[in-house]
GROMACS .gro file of C-alpha atoms in nm:
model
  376
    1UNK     CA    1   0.382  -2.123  -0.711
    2UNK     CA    2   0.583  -2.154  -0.391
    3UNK     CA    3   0.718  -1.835  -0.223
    4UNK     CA    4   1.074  -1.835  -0.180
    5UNK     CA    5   1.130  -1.518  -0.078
    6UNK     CA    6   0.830  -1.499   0.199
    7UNK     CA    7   1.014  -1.791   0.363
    8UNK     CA    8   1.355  -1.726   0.285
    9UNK     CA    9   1.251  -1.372   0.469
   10UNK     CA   10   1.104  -1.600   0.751
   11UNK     CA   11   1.428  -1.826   0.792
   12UNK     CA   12   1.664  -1.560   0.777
   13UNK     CA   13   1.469  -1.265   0.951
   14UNK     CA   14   1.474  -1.041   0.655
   15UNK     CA   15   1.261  -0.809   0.542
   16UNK     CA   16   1.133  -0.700   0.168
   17UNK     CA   17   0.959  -0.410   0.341
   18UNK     CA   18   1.128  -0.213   0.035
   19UNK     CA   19   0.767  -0.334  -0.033
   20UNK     CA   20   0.563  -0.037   0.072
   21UNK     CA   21   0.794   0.244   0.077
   22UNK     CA   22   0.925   0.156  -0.307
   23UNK     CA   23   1.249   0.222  -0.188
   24UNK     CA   24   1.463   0.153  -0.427
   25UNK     CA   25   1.828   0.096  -0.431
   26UNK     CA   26   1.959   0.179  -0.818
   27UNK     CA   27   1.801   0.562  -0.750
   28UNK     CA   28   1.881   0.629  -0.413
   29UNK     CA   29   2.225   0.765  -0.324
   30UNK     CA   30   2.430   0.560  -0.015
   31UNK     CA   31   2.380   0.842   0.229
   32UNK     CA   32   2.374   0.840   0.642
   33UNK     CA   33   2.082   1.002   0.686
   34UNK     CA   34   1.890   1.021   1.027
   35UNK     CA   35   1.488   1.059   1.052
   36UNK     CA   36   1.529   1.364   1.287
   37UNK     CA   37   1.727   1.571   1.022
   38UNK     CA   38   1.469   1.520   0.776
   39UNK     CA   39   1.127   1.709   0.748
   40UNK     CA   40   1.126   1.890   0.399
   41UNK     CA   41   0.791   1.906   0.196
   42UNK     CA   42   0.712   1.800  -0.152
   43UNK     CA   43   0.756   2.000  -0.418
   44UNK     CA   44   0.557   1.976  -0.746
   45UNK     CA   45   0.617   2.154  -1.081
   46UNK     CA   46   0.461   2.146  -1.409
   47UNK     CA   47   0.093   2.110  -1.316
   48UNK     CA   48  -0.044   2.200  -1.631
   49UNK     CA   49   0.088   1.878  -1.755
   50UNK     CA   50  -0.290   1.762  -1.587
   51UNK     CA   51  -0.597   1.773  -1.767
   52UNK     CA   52  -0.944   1.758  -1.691
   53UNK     CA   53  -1.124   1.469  -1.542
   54UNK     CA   54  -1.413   1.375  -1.781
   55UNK     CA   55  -1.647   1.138  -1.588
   56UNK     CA   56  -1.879   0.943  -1.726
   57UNK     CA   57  -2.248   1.024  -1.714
   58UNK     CA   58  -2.441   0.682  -1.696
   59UNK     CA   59  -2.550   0.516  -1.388
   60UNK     CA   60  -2.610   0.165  -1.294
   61UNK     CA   61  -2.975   0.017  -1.270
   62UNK     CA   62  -3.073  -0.086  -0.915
   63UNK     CA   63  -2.904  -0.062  -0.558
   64UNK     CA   64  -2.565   0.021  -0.462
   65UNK     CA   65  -2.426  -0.328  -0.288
   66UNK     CA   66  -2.381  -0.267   0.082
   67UNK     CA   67  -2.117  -0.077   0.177
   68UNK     CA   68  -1.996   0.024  -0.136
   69UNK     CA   69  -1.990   0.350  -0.352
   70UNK     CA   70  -2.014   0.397  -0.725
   71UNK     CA   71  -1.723   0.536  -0.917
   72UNK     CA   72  -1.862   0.654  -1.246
   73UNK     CA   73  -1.522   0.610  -1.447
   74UNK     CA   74  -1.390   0.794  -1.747
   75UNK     CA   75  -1.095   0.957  -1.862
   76UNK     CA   76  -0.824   1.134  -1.601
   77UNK     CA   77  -0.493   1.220  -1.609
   78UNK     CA   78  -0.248   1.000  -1.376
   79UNK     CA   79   0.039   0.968  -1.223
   80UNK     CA   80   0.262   1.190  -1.014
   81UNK     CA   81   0.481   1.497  -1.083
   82UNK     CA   82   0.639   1.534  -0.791
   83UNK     CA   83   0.997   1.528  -0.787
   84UNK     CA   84   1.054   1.360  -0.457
   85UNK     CA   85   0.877   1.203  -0.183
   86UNK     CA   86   1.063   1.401   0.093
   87UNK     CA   87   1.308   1.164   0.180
   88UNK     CA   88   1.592   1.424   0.242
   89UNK     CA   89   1.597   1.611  -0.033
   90UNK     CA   90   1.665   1.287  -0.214
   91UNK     CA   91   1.559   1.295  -0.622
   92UNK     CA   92   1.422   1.067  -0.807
   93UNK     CA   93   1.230   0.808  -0.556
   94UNK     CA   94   0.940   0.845  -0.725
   95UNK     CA   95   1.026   0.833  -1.066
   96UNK     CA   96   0.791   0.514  -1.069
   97UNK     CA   97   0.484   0.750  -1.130
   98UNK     CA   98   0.590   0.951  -1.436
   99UNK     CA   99   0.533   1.074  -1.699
  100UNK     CA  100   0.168   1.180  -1.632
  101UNK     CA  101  -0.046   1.012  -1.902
  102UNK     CA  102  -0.411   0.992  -2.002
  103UNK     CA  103  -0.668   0.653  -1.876
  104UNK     CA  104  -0.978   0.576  -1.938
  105UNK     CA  105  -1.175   0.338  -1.699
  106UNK     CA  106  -1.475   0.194  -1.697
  107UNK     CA  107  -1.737   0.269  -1.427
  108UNK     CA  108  -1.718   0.017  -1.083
  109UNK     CA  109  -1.837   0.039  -0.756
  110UNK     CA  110  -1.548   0.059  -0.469
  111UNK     CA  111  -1.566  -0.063  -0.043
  112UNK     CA  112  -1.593   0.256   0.114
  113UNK     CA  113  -1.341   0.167   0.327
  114UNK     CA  114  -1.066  -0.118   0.364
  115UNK     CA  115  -1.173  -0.466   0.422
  116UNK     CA  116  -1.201  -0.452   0.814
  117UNK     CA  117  -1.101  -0.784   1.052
  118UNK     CA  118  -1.483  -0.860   1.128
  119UNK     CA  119  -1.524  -0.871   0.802
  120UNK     CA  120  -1.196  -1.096   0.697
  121UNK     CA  121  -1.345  -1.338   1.008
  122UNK     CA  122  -1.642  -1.348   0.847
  123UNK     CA  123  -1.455  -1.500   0.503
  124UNK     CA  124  -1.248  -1.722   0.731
  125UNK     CA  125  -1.504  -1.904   0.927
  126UNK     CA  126  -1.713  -1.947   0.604
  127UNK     CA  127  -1.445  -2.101   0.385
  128UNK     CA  128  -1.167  -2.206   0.665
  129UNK     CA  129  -0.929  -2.028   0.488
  130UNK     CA  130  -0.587  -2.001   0.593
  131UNK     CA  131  -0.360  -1.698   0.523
  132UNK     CA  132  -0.011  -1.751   0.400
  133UNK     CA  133   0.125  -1.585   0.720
  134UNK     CA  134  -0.065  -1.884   0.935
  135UNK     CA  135   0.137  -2.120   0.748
  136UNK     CA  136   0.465  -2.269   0.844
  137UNK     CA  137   0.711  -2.383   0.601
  138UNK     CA  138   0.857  -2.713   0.607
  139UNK     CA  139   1.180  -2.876   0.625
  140UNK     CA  140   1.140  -3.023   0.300
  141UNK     CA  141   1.094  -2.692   0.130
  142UNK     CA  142   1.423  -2.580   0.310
  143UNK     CA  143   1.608  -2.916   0.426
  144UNK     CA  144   1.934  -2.654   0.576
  145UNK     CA  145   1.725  -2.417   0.771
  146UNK     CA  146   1.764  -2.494   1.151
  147UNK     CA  147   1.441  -2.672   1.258
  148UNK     CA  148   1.362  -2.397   1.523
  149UNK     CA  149   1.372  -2.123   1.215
  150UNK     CA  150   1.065  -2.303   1.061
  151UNK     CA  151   0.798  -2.106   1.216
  152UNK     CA  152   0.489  -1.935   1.083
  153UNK     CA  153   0.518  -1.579   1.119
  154UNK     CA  154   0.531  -1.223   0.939
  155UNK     CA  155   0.711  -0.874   0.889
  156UNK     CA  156   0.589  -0.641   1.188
  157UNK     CA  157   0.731  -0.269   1.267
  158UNK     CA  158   0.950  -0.252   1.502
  159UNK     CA  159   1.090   0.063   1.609
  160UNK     CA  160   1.452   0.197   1.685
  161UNK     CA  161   1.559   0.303   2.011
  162UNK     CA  162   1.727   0.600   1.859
  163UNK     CA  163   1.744   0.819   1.493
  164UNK     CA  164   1.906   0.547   1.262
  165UNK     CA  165   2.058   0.548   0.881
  166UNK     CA  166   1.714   0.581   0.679
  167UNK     CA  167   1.927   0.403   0.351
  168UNK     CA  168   1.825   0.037   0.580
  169UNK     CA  169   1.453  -0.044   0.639
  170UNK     CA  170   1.545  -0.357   0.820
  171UNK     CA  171   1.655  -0.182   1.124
  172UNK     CA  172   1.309  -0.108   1.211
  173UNK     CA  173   1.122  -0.453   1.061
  174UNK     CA  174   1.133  -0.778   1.259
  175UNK     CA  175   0.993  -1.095   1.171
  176UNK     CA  176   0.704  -1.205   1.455
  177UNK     CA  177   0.646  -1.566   1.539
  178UNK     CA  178   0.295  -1.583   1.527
  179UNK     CA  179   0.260  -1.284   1.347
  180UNK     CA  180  -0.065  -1.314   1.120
  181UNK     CA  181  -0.457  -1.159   1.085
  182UNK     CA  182  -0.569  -1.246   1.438
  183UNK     CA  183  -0.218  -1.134   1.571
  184UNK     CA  184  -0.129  -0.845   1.394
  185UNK     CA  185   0.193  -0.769   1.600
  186UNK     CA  186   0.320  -1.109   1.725
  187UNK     CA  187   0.189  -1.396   1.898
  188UNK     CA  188   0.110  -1.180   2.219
  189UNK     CA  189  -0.123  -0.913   2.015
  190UNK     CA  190  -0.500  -0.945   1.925
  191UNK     CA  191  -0.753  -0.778   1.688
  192UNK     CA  192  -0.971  -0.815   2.011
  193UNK     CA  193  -1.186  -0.473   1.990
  194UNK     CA  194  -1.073  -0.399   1.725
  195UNK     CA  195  -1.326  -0.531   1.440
  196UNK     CA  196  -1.390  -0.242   1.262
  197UNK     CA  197  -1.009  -0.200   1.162
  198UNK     CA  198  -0.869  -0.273   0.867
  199UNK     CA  199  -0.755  -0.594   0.808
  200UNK     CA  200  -0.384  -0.670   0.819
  201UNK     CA  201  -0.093  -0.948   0.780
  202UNK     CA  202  -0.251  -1.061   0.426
  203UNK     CA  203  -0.109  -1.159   0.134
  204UNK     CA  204  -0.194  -1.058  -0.255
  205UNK     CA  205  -0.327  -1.435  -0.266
  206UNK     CA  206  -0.529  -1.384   0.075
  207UNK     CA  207  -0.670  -1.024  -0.075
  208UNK     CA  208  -0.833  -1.170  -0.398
  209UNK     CA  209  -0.936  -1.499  -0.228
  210UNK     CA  210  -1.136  -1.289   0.046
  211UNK     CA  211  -1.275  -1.077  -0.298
  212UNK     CA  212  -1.354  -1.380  -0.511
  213UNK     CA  213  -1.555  -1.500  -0.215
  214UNK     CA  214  -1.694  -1.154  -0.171
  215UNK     CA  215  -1.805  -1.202  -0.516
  216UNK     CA  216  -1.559  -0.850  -0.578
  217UNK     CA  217  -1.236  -0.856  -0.689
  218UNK     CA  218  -0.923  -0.608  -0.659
  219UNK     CA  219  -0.925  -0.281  -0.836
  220UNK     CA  220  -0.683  -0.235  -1.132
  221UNK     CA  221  -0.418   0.053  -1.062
  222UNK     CA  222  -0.564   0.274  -1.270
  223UNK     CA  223  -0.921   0.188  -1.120
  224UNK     CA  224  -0.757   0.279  -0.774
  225UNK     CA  225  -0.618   0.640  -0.864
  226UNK     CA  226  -0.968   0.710  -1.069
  227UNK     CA  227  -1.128   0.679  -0.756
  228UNK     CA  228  -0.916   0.823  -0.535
  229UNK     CA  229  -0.871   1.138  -0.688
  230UNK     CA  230  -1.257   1.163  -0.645
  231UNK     CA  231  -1.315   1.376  -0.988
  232UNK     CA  232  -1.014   1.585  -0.962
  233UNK     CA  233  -0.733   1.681  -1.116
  234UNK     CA  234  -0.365   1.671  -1.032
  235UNK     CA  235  -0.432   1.738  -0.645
  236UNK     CA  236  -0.136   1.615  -0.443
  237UNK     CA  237  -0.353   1.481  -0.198
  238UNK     CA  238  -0.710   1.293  -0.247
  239UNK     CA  239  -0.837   1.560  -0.032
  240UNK     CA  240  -0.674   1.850  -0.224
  241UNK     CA  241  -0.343   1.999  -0.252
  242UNK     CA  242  -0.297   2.093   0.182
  243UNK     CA  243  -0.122   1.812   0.383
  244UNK     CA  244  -0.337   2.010   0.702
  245UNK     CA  245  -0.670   2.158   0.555
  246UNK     CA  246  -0.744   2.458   0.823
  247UNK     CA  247  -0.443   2.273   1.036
  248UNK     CA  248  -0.627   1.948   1.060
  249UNK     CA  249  -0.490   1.617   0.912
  250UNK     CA  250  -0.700   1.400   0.672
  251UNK     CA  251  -0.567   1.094   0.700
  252UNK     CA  252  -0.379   0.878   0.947
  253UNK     CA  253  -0.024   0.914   0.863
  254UNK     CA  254   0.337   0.893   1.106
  255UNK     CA  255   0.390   1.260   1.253
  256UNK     CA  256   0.724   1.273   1.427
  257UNK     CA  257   1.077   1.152   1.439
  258UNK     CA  258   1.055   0.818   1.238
  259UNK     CA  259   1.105   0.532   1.309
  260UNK     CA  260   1.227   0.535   1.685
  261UNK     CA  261   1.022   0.403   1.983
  262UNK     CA  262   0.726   0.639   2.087
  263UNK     CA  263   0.847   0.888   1.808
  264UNK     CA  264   0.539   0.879   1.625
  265UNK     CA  265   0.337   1.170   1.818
  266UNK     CA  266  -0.042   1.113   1.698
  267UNK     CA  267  -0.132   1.466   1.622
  268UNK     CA  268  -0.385   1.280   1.363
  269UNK     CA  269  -0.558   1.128   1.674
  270UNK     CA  270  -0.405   0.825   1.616
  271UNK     CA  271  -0.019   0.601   1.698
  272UNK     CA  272  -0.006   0.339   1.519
  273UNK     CA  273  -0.281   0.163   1.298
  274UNK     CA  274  -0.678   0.347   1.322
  275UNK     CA  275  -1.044   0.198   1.268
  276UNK     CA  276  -1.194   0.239   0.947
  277UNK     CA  277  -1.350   0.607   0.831
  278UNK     CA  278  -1.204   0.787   1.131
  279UNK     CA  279  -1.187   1.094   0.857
  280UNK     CA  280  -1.356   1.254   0.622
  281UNK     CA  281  -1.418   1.065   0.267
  282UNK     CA  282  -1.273   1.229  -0.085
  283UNK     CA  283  -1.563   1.353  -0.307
  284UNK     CA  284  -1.696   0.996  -0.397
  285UNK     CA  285  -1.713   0.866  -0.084
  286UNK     CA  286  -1.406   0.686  -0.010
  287UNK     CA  287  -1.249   0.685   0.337
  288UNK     CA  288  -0.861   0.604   0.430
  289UNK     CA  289  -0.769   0.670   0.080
  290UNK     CA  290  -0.450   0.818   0.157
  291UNK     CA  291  -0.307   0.645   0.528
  292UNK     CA  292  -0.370   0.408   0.726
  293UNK     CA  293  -0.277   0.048   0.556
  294UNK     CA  294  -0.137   0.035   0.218
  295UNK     CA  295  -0.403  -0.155  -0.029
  296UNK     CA  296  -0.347  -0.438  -0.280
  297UNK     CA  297  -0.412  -0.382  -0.666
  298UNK     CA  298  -0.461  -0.653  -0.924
  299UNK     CA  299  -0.161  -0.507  -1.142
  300UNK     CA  300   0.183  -0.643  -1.127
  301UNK     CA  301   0.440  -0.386  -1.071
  302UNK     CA  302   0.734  -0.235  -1.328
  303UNK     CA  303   0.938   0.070  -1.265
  304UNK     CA  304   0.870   0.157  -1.664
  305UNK     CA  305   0.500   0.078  -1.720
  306UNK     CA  306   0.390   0.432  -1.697
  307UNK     CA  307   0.644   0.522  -1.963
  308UNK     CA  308   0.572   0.246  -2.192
  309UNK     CA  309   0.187   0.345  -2.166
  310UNK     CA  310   0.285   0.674  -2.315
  311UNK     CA  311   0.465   0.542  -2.620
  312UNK     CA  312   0.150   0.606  -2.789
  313UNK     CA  313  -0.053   0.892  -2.778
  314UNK     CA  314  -0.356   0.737  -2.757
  315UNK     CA  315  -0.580   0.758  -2.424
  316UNK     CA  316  -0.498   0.400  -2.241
  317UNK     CA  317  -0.833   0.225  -2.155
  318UNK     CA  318  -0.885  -0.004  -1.869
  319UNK     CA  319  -0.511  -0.109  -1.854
  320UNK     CA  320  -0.428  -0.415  -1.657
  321UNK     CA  321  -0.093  -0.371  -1.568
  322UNK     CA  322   0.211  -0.530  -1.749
  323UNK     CA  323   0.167  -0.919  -1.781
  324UNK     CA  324   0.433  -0.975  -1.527
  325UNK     CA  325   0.701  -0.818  -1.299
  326UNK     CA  326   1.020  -0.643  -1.241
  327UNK     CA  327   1.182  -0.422  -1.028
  328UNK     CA  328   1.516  -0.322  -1.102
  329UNK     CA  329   1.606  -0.272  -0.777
  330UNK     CA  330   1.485  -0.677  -0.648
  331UNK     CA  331   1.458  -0.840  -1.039
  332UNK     CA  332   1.413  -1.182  -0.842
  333UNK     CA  333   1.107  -1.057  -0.657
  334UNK     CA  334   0.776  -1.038  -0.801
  335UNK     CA  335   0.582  -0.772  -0.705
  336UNK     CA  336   0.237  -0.638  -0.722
  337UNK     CA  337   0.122  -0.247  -0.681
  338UNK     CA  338   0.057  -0.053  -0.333
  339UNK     CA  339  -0.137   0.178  -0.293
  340UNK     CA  340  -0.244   0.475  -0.071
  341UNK     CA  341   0.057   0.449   0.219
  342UNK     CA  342   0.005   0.358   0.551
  343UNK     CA  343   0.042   0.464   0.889
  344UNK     CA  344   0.387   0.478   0.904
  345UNK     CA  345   0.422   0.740   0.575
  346UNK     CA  346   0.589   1.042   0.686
  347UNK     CA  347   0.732   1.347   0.561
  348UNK     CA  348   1.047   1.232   0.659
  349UNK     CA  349   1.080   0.903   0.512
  350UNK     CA  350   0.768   0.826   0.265
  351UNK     CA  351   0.494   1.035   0.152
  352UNK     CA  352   0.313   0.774  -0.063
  353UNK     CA  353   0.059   0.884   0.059
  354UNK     CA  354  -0.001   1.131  -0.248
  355UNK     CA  355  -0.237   1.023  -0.424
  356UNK     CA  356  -0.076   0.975  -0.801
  357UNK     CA  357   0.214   0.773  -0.630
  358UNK     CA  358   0.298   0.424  -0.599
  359UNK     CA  359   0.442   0.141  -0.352
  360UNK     CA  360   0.512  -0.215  -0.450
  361UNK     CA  361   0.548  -0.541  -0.276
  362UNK     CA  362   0.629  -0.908  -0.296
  363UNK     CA  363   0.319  -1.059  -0.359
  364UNK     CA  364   0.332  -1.280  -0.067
  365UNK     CA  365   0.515  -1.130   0.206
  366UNK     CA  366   0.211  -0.982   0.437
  367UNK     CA  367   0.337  -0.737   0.694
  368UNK     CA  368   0.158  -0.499   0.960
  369UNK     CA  369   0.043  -0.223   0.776
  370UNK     CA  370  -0.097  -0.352   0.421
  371UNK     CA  371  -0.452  -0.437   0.349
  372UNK     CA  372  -0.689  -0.403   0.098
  373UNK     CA  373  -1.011  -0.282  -0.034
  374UNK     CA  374  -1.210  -0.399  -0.340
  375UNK     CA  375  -1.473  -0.308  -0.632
  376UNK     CA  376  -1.744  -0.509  -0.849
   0.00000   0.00000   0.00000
């Protein structure tokens, strides 16, 4: 099916980076609110609402693929309780991730870390597969689009010179000519040196064709928050309920005045996008579970599916996400499920980052900071 949005975005330089933040515009008030008055932290309440994590016992026969880990499964409790994600004292942004309800998954095994760009070239020269971002659209497509507007391209953060109105993402996303895998940031940037990063500018479609040829495929949601809770329960973050365990950060995530020029400050060690397993993994092994790039899941994403899971009583097993999907907020757009934040999550914007949370994005508008990892 052909994208209309992803090139309409392309022709017209606008972004659906409401993508990764799940920003949503039904919830959140009209408000002029500037990055450097924000900086609350999240609140949670009700955490008895959480229940054990009962893992299964049984292991698989034989070897653990390279470079993955095994997550044994079984039944957890997700989903999110927290009220907000920070963003100004604003209520209600993450109303996606309630209630909290009871899953059961099977066991999988899980990449350790997010696909990285050695190993994306590796898919690319094997196949010659070419991402959607590499792809320019055509004048028959869209015969009134100006001829120069037909370029291939993707979304790329760009940031402000100044504190801006946090209620319009576009001020700090530009569409990139040339803008793709090999050129994360435009056609002037290079993943030169930089093979063991994650992989970025793909689509949904790019994810599961590099997994198919992987001979993987992309986790479920509910395979995704299994693992990255790591066995337990109702922790804010995978690596426990402290943003800064002993005042050190555990994931790379935005710190400072978001989103103008040189206002991230690094205090993780890193500006901007890392390498792969720069910090420690959660319990089963998993590094850059929370930070870094968002990650592709296999479930199409609806603002109610959480609460239509929880019509019954009964424990939900190996759910596959609704069969298609709507978001109040873009009904037009189809969307698939983010998880895990990125680099540019912040206290003052997004915290998606917590681990029972969720983003969602157009399945075929690639951008910057989303990637992917996958299980078998």
């Amino acid at each position: 099916m052909k994208n209309k949005t992803y090139w309409i975005f392309a022709i017209l330089t606008i972004s659906i980076i409401s993508i990764a933040y799940g920003y949503t515009k039904i919830i959140v008030p009209k408000q002029k609110l500037a990055a450097m008055d924000c900086g609350e932290i999240p609140e949670t309440s009700g955490e008895s609402l959480f229940k054990p994590t009962i893992e299964n016992k049984n292991k698989p026969a034989g070897k653990t693929p390279k470079g993955m880990v095994w997550i044994p499964g079984g039944e957890f409790s997700m989903g999110s309780n927290v009220e907000d994600e920070s963003l100004c004292s604003i209520k209600g942004v993450t109303k996606d991730a309630a209630p909290i309800h009871r899953v059961y998954v099977d066991g999988f095994f899980m990449d350790k870390t997010e696909v990285t760009n050695e190993q994306f070239e590796a898919f690319v020269k094997a196949t010659g597969y070419v991402t959607l971002a590499e792809k320019k659209p055509t004048h028959e497509d869209y015969p009134d689009a100006p001829l120069e507007n037909l370029v291939a391209g993707s979304a790329v953060f760009t940031p402000t010179p100044s504190k801006v109105d946090l209620n319009n993402y576009m001020q700090w996303w530009t569409y990139a000519k040339g803008a793709d895998w090999r050129h994360p940031e435009g056609a002037g940037s290079s993943i030169k040196g930089r093979e063991k990063y994650p992989v970025v500018q793909v689509s949904y479609d790019d994810a599961a064709a590099y997994a198919k040829w992987a001979g993987k495929r992309l986790p479920t949601e509910a395979e995704w928050e299994f693992a990255a809770r790591g066995g337990k329960s109702g922790q804010l973050y995978a690596w426990g309920n402290t943003l800064k365990p002993k005042g050190k950060f555990q994931g790379n995530i935005y710190q400072g005045n978001f989103p103008i020029e040189k206002g991230d400050k690094g205090e993780d060690g890193y500006i901007g996008i890392a390498p792969t397993a720069q910090f420690a993994p959660n319990s089963y092994g998993l590094y850059d579970i929370g930070g870094n790039v968002w990650e592709w899941t296999n479930d199409w994403y609806t603002a109610d599916y959480y609460s239509v899971l929880t019509e019954s009583d009964a424990v939900t097993k190996n759910p596959q996400g609704p069969d298609s999907s709507y978001d109040p907020a873009e009904p037009g757009i189809p969307k698939k499920v983010q998880r895990g934040g990125s680099f540019l999550c912040t206290d003052q914007y997004c915290t998606r980052y917590m681990v029972g949370t969720r983003g969602k994005g157009d399945y075929q508008s690639p951008a910057n900071h989303i990637g992917f990892r996958c299980v078998q």
